[in-house]
mmCIF file of C-alpha atoms and ligand atoms in Angstrom:
data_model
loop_
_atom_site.group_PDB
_atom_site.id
_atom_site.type_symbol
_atom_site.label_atom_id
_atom_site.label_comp_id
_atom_site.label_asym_id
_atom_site.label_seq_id
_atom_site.Cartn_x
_atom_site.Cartn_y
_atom_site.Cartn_z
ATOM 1 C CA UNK A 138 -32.615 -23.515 53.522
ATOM 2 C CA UNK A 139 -31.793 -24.623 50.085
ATOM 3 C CA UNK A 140 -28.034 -25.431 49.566
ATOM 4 C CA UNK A 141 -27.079 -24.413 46.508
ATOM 5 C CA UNK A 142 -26.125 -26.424 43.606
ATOM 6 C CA UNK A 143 -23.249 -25.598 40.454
ATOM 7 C CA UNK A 144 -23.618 -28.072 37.908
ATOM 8 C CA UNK A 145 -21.135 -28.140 35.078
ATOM 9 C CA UNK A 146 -22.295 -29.967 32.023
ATOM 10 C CA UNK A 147 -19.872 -31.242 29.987
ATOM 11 C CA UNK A 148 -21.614 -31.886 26.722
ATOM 12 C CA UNK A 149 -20.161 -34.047 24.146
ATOM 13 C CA UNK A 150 -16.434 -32.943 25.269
ATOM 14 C CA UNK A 151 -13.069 -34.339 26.948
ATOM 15 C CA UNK A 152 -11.080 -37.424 26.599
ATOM 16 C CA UNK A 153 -9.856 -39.495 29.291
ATOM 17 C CA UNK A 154 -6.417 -37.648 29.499
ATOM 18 C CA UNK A 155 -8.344 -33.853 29.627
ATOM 19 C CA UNK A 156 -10.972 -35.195 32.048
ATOM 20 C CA UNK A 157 -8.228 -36.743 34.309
ATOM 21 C CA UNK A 158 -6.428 -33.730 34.031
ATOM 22 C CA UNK A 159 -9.530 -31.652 34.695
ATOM 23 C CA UNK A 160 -10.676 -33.318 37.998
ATOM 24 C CA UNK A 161 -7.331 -33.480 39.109
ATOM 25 C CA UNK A 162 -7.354 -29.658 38.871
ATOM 26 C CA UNK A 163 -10.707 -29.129 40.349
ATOM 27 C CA UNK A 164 -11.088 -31.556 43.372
ATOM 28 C CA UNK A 165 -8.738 -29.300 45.526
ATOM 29 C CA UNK A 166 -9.905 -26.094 43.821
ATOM 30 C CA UNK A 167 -13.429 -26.213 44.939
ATOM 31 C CA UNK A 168 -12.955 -28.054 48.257
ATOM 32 C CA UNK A 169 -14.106 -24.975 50.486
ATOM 33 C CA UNK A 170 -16.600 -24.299 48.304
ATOM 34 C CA UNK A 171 -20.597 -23.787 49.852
ATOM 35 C CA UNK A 172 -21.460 -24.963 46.892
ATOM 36 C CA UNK A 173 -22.655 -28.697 46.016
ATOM 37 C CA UNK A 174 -20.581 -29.290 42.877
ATOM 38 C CA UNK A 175 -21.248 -31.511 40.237
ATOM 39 C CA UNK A 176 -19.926 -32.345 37.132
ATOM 40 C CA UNK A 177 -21.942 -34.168 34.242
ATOM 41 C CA UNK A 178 -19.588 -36.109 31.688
ATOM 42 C CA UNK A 179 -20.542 -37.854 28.277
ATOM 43 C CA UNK A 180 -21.821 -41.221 29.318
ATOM 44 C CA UNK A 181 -19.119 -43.218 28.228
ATOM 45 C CA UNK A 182 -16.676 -41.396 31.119
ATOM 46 C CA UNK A 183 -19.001 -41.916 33.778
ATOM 47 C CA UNK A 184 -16.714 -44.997 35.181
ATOM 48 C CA UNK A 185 -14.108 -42.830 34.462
ATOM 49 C CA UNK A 186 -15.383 -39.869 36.799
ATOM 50 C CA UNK A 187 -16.541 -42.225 39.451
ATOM 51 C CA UNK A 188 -13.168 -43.744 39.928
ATOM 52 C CA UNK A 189 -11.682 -40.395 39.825
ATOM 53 C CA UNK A 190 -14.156 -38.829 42.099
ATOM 54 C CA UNK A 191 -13.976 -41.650 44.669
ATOM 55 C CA UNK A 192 -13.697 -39.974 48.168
ATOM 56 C CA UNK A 193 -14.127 -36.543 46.810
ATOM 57 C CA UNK A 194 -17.712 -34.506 47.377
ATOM 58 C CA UNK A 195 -18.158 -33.506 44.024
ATOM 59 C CA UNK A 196 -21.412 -35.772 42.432
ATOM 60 C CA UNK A 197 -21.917 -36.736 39.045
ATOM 61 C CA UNK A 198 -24.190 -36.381 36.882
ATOM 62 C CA UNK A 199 -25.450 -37.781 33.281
ATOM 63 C CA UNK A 200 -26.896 -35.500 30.601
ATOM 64 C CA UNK A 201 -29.902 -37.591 29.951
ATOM 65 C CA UNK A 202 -31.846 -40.832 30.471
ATOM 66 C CA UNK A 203 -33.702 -42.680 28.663
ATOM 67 C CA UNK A 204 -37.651 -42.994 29.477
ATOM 68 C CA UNK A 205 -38.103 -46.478 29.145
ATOM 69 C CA UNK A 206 -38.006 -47.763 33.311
ATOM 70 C CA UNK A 207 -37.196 -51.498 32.505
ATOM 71 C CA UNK A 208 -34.013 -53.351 30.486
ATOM 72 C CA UNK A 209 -34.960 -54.378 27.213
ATOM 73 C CA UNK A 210 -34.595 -54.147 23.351
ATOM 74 C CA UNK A 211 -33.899 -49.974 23.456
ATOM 75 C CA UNK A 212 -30.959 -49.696 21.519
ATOM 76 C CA UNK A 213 -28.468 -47.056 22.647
ATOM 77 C CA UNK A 214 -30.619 -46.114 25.192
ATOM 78 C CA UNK A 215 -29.523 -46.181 29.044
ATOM 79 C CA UNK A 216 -32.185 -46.379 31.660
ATOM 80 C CA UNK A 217 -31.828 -45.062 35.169
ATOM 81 C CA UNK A 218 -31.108 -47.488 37.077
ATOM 82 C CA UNK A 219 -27.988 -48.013 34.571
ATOM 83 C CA UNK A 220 -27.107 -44.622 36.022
ATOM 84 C CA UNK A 221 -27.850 -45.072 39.297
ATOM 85 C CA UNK A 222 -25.790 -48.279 39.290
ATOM 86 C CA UNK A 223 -23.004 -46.562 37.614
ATOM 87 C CA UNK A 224 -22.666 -43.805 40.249
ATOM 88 C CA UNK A 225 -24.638 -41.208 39.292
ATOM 89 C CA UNK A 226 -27.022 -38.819 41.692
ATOM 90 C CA UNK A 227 -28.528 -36.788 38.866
ATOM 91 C CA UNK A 228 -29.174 -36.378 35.170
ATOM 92 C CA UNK A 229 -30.375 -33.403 32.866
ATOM 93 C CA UNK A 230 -34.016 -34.096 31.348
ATOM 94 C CA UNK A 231 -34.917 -31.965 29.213
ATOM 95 C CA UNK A 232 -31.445 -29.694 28.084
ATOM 96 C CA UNK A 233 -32.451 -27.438 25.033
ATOM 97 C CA UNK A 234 -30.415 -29.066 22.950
ATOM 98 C CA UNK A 235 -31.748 -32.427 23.776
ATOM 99 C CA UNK A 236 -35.086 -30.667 23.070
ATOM 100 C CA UNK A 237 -34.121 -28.957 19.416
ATOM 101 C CA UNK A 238 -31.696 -31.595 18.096
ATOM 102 C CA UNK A 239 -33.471 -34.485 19.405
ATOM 103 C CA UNK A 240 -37.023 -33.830 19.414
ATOM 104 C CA UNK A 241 -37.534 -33.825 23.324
ATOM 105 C CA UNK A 242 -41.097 -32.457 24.059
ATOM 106 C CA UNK A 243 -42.589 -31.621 27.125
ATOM 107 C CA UNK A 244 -44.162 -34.919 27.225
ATOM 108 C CA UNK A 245 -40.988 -37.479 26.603
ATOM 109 C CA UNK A 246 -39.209 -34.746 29.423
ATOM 110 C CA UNK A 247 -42.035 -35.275 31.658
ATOM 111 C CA UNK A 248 -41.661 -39.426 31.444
ATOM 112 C CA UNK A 249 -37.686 -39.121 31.587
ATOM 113 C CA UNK A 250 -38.158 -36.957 34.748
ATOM 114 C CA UNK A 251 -40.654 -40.143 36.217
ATOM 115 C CA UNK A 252 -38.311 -42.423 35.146
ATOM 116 C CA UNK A 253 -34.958 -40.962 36.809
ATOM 117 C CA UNK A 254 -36.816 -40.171 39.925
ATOM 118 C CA UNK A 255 -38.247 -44.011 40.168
ATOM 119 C CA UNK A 256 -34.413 -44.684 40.571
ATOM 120 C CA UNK A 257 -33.995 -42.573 42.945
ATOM 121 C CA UNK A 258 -31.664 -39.884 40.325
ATOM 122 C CA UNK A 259 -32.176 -36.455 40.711
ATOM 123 C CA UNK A 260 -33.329 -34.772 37.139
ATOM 124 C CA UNK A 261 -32.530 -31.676 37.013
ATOM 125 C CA UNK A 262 -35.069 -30.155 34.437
ATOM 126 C CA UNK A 263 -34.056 -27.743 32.078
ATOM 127 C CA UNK A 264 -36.446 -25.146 30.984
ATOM 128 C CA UNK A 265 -36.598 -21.752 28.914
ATOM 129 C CA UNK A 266 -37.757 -20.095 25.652
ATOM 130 C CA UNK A 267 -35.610 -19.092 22.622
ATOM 131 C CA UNK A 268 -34.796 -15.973 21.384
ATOM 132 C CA UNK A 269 -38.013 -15.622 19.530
ATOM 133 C CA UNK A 270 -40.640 -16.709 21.941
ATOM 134 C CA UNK A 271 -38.470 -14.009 24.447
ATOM 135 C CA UNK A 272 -38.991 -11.190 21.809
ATOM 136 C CA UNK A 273 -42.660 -12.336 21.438
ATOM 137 C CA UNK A 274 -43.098 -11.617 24.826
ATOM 138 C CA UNK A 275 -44.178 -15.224 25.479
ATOM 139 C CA UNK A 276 -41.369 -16.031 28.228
ATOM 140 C CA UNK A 277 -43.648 -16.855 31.118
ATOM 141 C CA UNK A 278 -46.157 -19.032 28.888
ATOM 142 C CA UNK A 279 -43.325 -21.156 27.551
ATOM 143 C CA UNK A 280 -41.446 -21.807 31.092
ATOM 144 C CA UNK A 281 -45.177 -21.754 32.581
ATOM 145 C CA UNK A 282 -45.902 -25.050 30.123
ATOM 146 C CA UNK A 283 -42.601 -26.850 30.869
ATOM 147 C CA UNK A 284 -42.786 -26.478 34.204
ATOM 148 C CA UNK A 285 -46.258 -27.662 34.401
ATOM 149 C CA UNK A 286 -46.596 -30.869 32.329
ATOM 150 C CA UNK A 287 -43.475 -32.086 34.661
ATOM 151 C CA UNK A 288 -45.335 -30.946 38.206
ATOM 152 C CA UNK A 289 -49.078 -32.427 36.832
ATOM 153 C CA UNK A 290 -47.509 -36.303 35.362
ATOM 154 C CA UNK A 291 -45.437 -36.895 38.504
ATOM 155 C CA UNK A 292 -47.703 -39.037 40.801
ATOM 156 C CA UNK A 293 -44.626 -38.115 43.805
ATOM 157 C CA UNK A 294 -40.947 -36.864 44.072
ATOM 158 C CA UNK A 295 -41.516 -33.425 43.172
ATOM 159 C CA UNK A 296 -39.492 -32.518 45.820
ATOM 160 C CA UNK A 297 -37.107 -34.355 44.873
ATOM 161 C CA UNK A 298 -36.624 -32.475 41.042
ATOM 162 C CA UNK A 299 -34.226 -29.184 40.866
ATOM 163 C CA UNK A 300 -35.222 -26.813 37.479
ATOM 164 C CA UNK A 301 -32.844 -25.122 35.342
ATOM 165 C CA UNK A 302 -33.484 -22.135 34.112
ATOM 166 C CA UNK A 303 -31.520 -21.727 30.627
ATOM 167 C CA UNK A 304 -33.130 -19.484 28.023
ATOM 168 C CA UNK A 305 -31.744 -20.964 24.937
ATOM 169 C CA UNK A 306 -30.986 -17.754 23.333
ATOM 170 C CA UNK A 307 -28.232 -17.656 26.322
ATOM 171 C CA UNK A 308 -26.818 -21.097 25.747
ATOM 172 C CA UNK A 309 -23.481 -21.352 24.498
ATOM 173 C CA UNK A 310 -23.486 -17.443 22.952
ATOM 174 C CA UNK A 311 -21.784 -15.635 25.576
ATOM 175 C CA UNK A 312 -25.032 -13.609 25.774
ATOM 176 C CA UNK A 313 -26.325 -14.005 29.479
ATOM 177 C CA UNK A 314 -29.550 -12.976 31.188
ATOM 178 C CA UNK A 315 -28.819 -10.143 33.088
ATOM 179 C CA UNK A 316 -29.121 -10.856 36.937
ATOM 180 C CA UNK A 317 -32.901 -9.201 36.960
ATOM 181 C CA UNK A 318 -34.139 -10.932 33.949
ATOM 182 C CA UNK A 319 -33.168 -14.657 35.515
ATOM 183 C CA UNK A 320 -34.400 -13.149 38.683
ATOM 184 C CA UNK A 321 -37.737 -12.393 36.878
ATOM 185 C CA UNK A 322 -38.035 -15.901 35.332
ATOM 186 C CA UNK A 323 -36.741 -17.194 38.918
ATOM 187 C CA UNK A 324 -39.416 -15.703 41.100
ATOM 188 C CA UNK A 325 -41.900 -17.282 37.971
ATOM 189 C CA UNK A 326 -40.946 -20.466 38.683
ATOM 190 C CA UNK A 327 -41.195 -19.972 42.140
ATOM 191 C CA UNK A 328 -45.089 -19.285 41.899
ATOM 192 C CA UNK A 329 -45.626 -22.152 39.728
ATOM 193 C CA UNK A 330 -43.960 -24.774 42.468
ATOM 194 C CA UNK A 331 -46.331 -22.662 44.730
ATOM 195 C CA UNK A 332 -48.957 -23.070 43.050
ATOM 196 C CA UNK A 333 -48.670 -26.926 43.919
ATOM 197 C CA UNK A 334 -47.701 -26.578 47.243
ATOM 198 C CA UNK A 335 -45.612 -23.758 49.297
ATOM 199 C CA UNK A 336 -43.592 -27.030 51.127
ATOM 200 C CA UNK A 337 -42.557 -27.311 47.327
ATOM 201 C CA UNK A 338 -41.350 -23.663 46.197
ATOM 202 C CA UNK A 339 -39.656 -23.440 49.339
ATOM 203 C CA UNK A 340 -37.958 -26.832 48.937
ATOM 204 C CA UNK A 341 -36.939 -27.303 44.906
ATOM 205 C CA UNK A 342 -33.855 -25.638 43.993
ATOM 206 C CA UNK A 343 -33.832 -23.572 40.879
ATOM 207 C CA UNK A 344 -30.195 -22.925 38.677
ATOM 208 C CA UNK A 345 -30.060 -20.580 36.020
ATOM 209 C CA UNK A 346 -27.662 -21.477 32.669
ATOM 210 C CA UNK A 347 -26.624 -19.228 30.190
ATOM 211 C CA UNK A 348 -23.100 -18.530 29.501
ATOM 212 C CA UNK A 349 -22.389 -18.421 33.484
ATOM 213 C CA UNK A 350 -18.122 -17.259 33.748
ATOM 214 C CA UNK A 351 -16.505 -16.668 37.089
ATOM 215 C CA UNK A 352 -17.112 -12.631 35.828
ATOM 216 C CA UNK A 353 -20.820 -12.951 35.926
ATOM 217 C CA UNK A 354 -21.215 -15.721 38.408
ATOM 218 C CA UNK A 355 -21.646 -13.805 42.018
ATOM 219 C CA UNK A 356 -24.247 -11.380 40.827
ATOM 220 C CA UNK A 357 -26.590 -14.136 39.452
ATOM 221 C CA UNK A 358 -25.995 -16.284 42.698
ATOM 222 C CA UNK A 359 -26.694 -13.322 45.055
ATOM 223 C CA UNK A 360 -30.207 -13.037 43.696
ATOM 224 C CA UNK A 361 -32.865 -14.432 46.084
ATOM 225 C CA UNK A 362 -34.733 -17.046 43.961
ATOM 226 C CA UNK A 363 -31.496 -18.111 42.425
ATOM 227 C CA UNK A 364 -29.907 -21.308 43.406
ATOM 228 C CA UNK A 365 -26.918 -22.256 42.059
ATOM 229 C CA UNK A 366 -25.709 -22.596 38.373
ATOM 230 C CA UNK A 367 -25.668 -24.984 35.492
ATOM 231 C CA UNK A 368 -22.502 -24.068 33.560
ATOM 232 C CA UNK A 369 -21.434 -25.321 30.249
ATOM 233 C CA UNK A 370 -18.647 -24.208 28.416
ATOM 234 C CA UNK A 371 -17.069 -22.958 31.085
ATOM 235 C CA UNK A 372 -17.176 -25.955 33.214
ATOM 236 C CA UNK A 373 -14.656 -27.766 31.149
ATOM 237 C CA UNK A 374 -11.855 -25.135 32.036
ATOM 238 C CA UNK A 375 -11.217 -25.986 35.888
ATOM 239 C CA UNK A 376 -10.053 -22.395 36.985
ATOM 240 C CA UNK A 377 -13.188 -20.890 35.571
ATOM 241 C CA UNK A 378 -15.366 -23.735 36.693
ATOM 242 C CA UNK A 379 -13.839 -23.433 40.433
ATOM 243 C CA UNK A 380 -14.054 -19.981 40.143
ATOM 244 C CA UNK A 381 -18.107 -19.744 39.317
ATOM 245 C CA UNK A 382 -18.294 -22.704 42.280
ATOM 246 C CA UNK A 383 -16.234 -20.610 44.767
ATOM 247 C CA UNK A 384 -18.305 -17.363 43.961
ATOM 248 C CA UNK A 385 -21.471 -18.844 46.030
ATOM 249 C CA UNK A 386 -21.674 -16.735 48.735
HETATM 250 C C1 LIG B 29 -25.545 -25.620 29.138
HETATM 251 O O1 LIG B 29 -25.047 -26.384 28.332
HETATM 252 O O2 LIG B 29 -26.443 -26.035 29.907
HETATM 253 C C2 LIG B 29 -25.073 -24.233 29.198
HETATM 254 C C3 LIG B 29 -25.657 -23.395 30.011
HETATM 255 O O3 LIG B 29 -24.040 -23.907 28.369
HETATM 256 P P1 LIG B 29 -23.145 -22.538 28.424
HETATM 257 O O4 LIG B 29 -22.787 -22.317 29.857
HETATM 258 O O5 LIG B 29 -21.977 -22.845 27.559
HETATM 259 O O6 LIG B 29 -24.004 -21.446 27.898
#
């Protein structure tokens, strides 16, 4: 049985007074939840968040990480074990915007999903097509690809990834996939894990993202091959954010 996962990524939001006053908020909100919670700060309020979350069940999370394994001369880069060390149990490879704004291709996601898991961080790797390569009809080929240069470089741990689903065209636009097209992707990605090995598609979790609210949240989570959420904009409002965790069933 998977246990399922709500992620909230942060972006590059919050200050130390909002995100003090945000956990503060959400610790006792989503304490009954079913739910694994995580949050995912900007870097520099990991310390922050690890102080703040001491005790507490909610994980943390970074939003990426670099591929380079050992310390050296990689300025502004951080480096897993940097994360590991700093508290964190998983990091985003791969987020869209990562991939659009900062040239992320399948290949650099591929090595930063090597390089968190040889730290022993989860990745969570995010996946999905834009709006064009949706109306193009060319969904399943796009996710197909991401999905597949991650499962063919890893040499082990690929039970150890979870995938996010996010078609970008969903990101941050209030425009979500409706429960049967993330369903449709879902099942996808299910067949591609399968296609390595059934222990896998039965073990890796898979979250969809895509303007998830507490409104929408229940009827994405009750579909089969759905797992949990990563939440964006909507994580940094701790009602809403406890709201989409509490709505796992
Ligand atoms: C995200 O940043 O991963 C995301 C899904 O954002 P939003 O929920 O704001 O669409």
């Amino acid at each position: 049985m998977r246990q399922k996962l709500v992620a909230g990524n942060w972006k590059m939001h919050g200050d130390s007074q909002s995100i003090r006053e945000l956990l503060t908020a959400l610790k006792p909100a989503v304490a009954e939840s079913a739910a694994e919670i995580a949050v995912i700060p900007p870097l520099v309020y990991v310390p922050l968040c690890a102080d703040l979350l001491a005790g507490s069940s909610i994980a943390l999370g970074a939003q990426t990480v670099s591929e380079q394994r050992n310390p050296g001369a990689f300025t502004g880069e951080v480096c897993a074990d940097m994360l590991a060390d700093s508290g964190c149990r998983y990091t985003l490879v791969g987020h869209s915007e990562r991939r659009s704004l900062y040239g992320e291709n399948d290949a650099l996601v591929a090595a930063k999903t090597e390089a968190a898991l040889a730290a022993n961080v989860l990745p969570i790797v995010c996946v999905g097509e834009t709006k064009e390569q949706r109306e193009a009809g060319a969904t399943l080929d796009v996710v197909g690809q991401q999905i597949d240069v991650v499962l063919s470089t890893l040499n082990s741990g690929h039970d150890k990834i979870t995938v996010a689903y996010e078609p970008v065209w969903a990101i941050g636009t209030g425009l979500t996939a409706s429960p049967e097209q993330a369903q449709e992707v879902h099942a996808f990605i299910r067949t591609r894990l399968a296609a390595h090995s059934a222990e896998l598609a039965d073990t890796v979790r898979i979250l969809y993202g895509g303007s998830v609210k507490a409104a929408n949240a229940a009827e994405l989570f009750a579909q089969p091959d759905i797992d949990g959420g990563l939440v964006g904009g909507a994580s940094l409002d701790a009602e809403e954010f406890a709201a989409i965790c509490n709505a796992i069933g």
